[in-house]
Short mmCIF file of C-alpha atoms in Angstrom, two decimals:
data_model
loop_
_atom_site.label_atom_id
_atom_site.label_comp_id
_atom_site.label_asym_id
_atom_site.label_seq_id
_atom_site.Cartn_x
_atom_site.Cartn_y
_atom_site.Cartn_z
CA UNK A 1 -30.92 -22.75 8.25
CA UNK A 2 -27.69 -23.83 9.94
CA UNK A 3 -24.56 -22.04 8.78
CA UNK A 4 -21.61 -24.17 7.73
CA UNK A 5 -18.32 -23.20 9.40
CA UNK A 6 -15.59 -22.05 7.04
CA UNK A 7 -12.62 -24.41 6.65
CA UNK A 8 -9.41 -23.31 8.37
CA UNK A 9 -7.70 -21.94 5.20
CA UNK A 10 -10.76 -19.80 4.44
CA UNK A 11 -10.95 -18.61 8.04
CA UNK A 12 -7.27 -17.71 7.93
CA UNK A 13 -7.78 -15.69 4.74
CA UNK A 14 -10.82 -13.97 6.24
CA UNK A 15 -8.87 -12.95 9.34
CA UNK A 16 -5.82 -11.97 7.30
CA UNK A 17 -7.78 -9.64 5.03
CA UNK A 18 -9.58 -8.14 8.01
CA UNK A 19 -6.41 -7.38 9.97
CA UNK A 20 -4.62 -6.14 6.87
CA UNK A 21 -7.46 -3.76 6.03
CA UNK A 22 -7.45 -2.37 9.56
CA UNK A 23 -3.69 -1.83 9.48
CA UNK A 24 -3.61 -0.16 6.09
CA UNK A 25 -6.48 2.18 6.95
CA UNK A 26 -5.01 3.19 10.31
CA UNK A 27 -7.56 1.43 12.52
CA UNK A 28 -4.69 -0.62 13.94
CA UNK A 29 -1.84 1.80 14.55
CA UNK A 30 1.92 1.53 14.20
CA UNK A 31 3.35 -0.42 17.13
CA UNK A 32 -0.02 -1.64 18.41
CA UNK A 33 -0.08 -5.09 19.99
CA UNK A 34 -2.01 -7.78 18.14
CA UNK A 35 -3.31 -10.15 20.79
CA UNK A 36 -4.37 -13.52 19.39
CA UNK A 37 -7.18 -14.12 21.89
CA UNK A 38 -8.67 -10.67 21.30
CA UNK A 39 -8.51 -11.01 17.52
CA UNK A 40 -9.98 -14.50 17.66
CA UNK A 41 -12.94 -13.17 19.64
CA UNK A 42 -13.41 -10.22 17.28
CA UNK A 43 -13.47 -12.45 14.19
CA UNK A 44 -15.32 -15.35 15.78
CA UNK A 45 -12.62 -17.91 15.13
CA UNK A 46 -10.12 -19.96 17.11
CA UNK A 47 -6.55 -18.77 17.66
CA UNK A 48 -5.18 -21.02 14.91
CA UNK A 49 -6.32 -18.97 11.88
CA UNK A 50 -5.34 -15.79 13.71
CA UNK A 51 -1.85 -17.14 14.34
CA UNK A 52 -1.47 -18.20 10.70
CA UNK A 53 -2.75 -14.85 9.46
CA UNK A 54 -0.25 -12.97 11.64
CA UNK A 55 2.60 -15.14 10.34
CA UNK A 56 1.62 -14.29 6.77
CA UNK A 57 1.38 -10.58 7.57
CA UNK A 58 4.82 -10.75 9.19
CA UNK A 59 6.11 -12.14 5.90
CA UNK A 60 4.76 -9.11 4.02
CA UNK A 61 6.33 -6.69 6.50
CA UNK A 62 3.13 -5.36 8.06
CA UNK A 63 3.52 -7.22 11.36
CA UNK A 64 6.53 -7.90 13.58
CA UNK A 65 6.69 -11.14 15.55
CA UNK A 66 8.70 -11.14 18.80
CA UNK A 67 9.33 -14.03 21.19
CA UNK A 68 8.81 -11.69 24.12
CA UNK A 69 6.30 -9.10 22.89
CA UNK A 70 4.23 -11.25 20.58
CA UNK A 71 2.85 -9.70 17.39
CA UNK A 72 2.67 -5.95 16.81
CA UNK A 73 1.87 -3.69 13.89
CA UNK A 74 5.17 -2.69 12.32
CA UNK A 75 6.56 0.60 13.54
CA UNK A 76 6.99 3.21 10.83
CA UNK A 77 9.94 5.59 11.03
CA UNK A 78 12.20 7.43 8.60
CA UNK A 79 14.49 4.41 8.17
CA UNK A 80 11.61 2.12 7.24
CA UNK A 81 10.14 4.76 4.92
CA UNK A 82 13.55 5.28 3.33
CA UNK A 83 13.95 1.61 2.49
CA UNK A 84 10.45 1.18 1.06
CA UNK A 85 10.31 4.41 -0.88
CA UNK A 86 13.80 3.99 -2.29
CA UNK A 87 12.56 0.79 -3.95
CA UNK A 88 9.53 2.62 -5.28
CA UNK A 89 11.63 5.50 -6.62
CA UNK A 90 13.93 3.09 -8.43
CA UNK A 91 11.26 0.81 -9.91
CA UNK A 92 7.82 2.42 -10.12
CA UNK A 93 8.58 5.28 -12.54
CA UNK A 94 10.33 2.84 -14.88
CA UNK A 95 7.37 0.47 -14.73
CA UNK A 96 5.01 3.34 -15.63
CA UNK A 97 7.32 4.39 -18.46
CA UNK A 98 7.05 0.89 -19.89
CA UNK A 99 3.28 0.80 -19.45
CA UNK A 100 2.95 4.01 -21.45
CA UNK A 101 5.33 2.88 -24.17
CA UNK A 102 3.31 -0.32 -24.55
CA UNK A 103 0.15 1.80 -24.91
CA UNK A 104 -1.33 -0.27 -22.11
CA UNK A 105 -4.87 0.45 -20.98
CA UNK A 106 -5.03 2.84 -18.01
CA UNK A 107 -8.77 2.50 -17.48
CA UNK A 108 -8.18 0.97 -14.03
CA UNK A 109 -6.20 4.06 -13.03
CA UNK A 110 -9.03 6.33 -14.19
CA UNK A 111 -11.49 4.26 -12.19
CA UNK A 112 -9.29 4.46 -9.09
CA UNK A 113 -9.13 8.26 -9.40
CA UNK A 114 -12.92 8.44 -9.54
CA UNK A 115 -13.20 6.11 -6.57
CA UNK A 116 -10.82 8.32 -4.57
CA UNK A 117 -12.82 11.44 -5.44
CA UNK A 118 -16.07 9.74 -4.45
CA UNK A 119 -14.71 8.10 -1.28
CA UNK A 120 -16.80 8.79 1.80
CA UNK A 121 -14.03 8.06 4.29
CA UNK A 122 -10.28 7.77 4.71
CA UNK A 123 -10.29 3.98 4.44
CA UNK A 124 -11.88 3.93 0.99
CA UNK A 125 -9.69 6.77 -0.23
CA UNK A 126 -6.58 4.93 0.94
CA UNK A 127 -7.58 1.77 -0.90
CA UNK A 128 -8.31 3.78 -4.05
CA UNK A 129 -4.88 5.38 -3.81
CA UNK A 130 -3.23 1.96 -3.70
CA UNK A 131 -5.31 0.81 -6.66
CA UNK A 132 -4.28 3.87 -8.68
CA UNK A 133 -0.57 3.26 -8.26
CA UNK A 134 -0.87 -0.43 -9.05
CA UNK A 135 -2.89 0.31 -12.16
CA UNK A 136 0.05 2.35 -13.47
CA UNK A 137 2.76 -0.27 -13.01
CA UNK A 138 0.89 -3.58 -13.38
CA UNK A 139 0.64 -3.45 -17.22
CA UNK A 140 4.37 -2.70 -17.65
CA UNK A 141 4.91 -5.97 -19.54
CA UNK A 142 7.43 -7.37 -17.06
CA UNK A 143 5.70 -9.63 -14.51
CA UNK A 144 8.81 -9.79 -12.32
CA UNK A 145 9.02 -6.00 -12.10
CA UNK A 146 5.33 -5.77 -11.21
CA UNK A 147 5.72 -8.52 -8.62
CA UNK A 148 8.66 -6.73 -6.99
CA UNK A 149 6.53 -3.62 -6.61
CA UNK A 150 3.65 -5.70 -5.27
CA UNK A 151 5.97 -7.01 -2.57
CA UNK A 152 6.52 -3.51 -1.13
CA UNK A 153 2.98 -2.30 -1.83
CA UNK A 154 1.59 -3.12 1.60
CA UNK A 155 4.55 -1.56 3.39
CA UNK A 156 4.23 1.58 1.28
CA UNK A 157 0.53 1.73 2.19
CA UNK A 158 1.45 1.43 5.87
CA UNK A 159 3.84 4.36 5.54
CA UNK A 160 1.08 6.35 3.86
CA UNK A 161 -1.47 5.49 6.56
CA UNK A 162 0.84 6.80 9.28
CA UNK A 163 1.67 9.94 7.31
CA UNK A 164 -1.95 10.72 6.45
CA UNK A 165 -3.01 10.30 10.07
CA UNK A 166 -0.58 13.07 11.01
CA UNK A 167 -1.11 15.32 7.98
CA UNK A 168 -3.93 14.53 5.52
CA UNK A 169 -2.86 15.70 2.06
CA UNK A 170 -5.46 14.07 -0.17
CA UNK A 171 -6.23 17.06 -2.37
CA UNK A 172 -2.61 17.78 -3.24
CA UNK A 173 -1.91 14.15 -4.03
CA UNK A 174 -5.11 13.81 -6.06
CA UNK A 175 -3.99 16.73 -8.22
CA UNK A 176 -0.61 15.06 -8.71
CA UNK A 177 -2.33 11.80 -9.64
CA UNK A 178 -4.41 13.57 -12.27
CA UNK A 179 -1.31 15.14 -13.79
CA UNK A 180 0.53 11.80 -13.88
CA UNK A 181 -2.43 10.15 -15.59
CA UNK A 182 -2.82 13.03 -18.05
CA UNK A 183 0.79 12.70 -19.18
CA UNK A 184 0.47 8.94 -19.42
CA UNK A 185 -2.72 9.15 -21.48
CA UNK A 186 -1.00 11.59 -23.85
CA UNK A 187 1.72 9.02 -24.43
CA UNK A 188 4.45 11.05 -22.71
CA UNK A 189 6.27 8.14 -21.09
CA UNK A 190 9.22 10.14 -19.77
CA UNK A 191 7.03 13.00 -18.54
CA UNK A 192 4.68 10.63 -16.73
CA UNK A 193 7.60 8.75 -15.16
CA UNK A 194 9.19 12.02 -14.04
CA UNK A 195 5.95 13.27 -12.53
CA UNK A 196 5.47 9.98 -10.70
CA UNK A 197 9.04 10.10 -9.34
CA UNK A 198 8.47 13.65 -8.08
CA UNK A 199 5.14 12.64 -6.55
CA UNK A 200 6.61 9.72 -4.60
CA UNK A 201 9.70 11.65 -3.51
CA UNK A 202 7.80 14.74 -2.35
CA UNK A 203 5.37 12.68 -0.30
CA UNK A 204 7.98 10.80 1.68
CA UNK A 205 10.12 13.93 2.03
CA UNK A 206 7.20 15.83 3.59
CA UNK A 207 6.13 12.98 5.83
CA UNK A 208 9.59 11.72 6.86
CA UNK A 209 12.25 14.42 6.44
CA UNK A 210 15.02 11.86 7.01
CA UNK A 211 13.97 9.84 3.98
CA UNK A 212 15.39 10.43 0.45
CA UNK A 213 14.02 13.05 -1.87
CA UNK A 214 14.37 13.34 -5.60
CA UNK A 215 17.86 12.46 -6.73
CA UNK A 216 18.98 11.26 -3.29
CA UNK A 217 20.16 7.76 -2.51
CA UNK A 218 19.19 5.72 0.53
#
């Protein structure tokens, strides 16, 4: 049976998801060059879908495009972490507070916690971590607020990938996740929001000492 080649938009999406997954799980490291010809060969496509995928990833902040250096994985430093995590500290606890007050279902968060506990490798655990946080803010009742957090989600995951590569702290963070979810399930909106704020702030403070901690401003 002869396989039918994917149309260009589908090929672009295939390449985009593949590169994105490799970046967010640390297989492609901060500052690493992304060579179109090499990626095209790896994914079995022409350079066109690779080029389009890299442009899209540049728009989300995961890739940097330079006229002289070409495309590279975005470098992560304290300044970048400060900007991304300041947005999370301002918005994510409030979104969770609203989710709890709406008595929104948190089943997806429970599932993500189980997936993280059962994960066989760092990549799957990282993806489960992202799913957990999104499950807390997505049902907040304000689509614009959720969309704003979605826009920094990939960059936050990139910060986490770099930090975890240097200092894996899964068990501590898993315990914090369980406490956040416990408070949320009990209907303690302010307690859950406070625990989430402390969780986000302590992570970035440990990983990037120059970034803001609880109560600090970027």
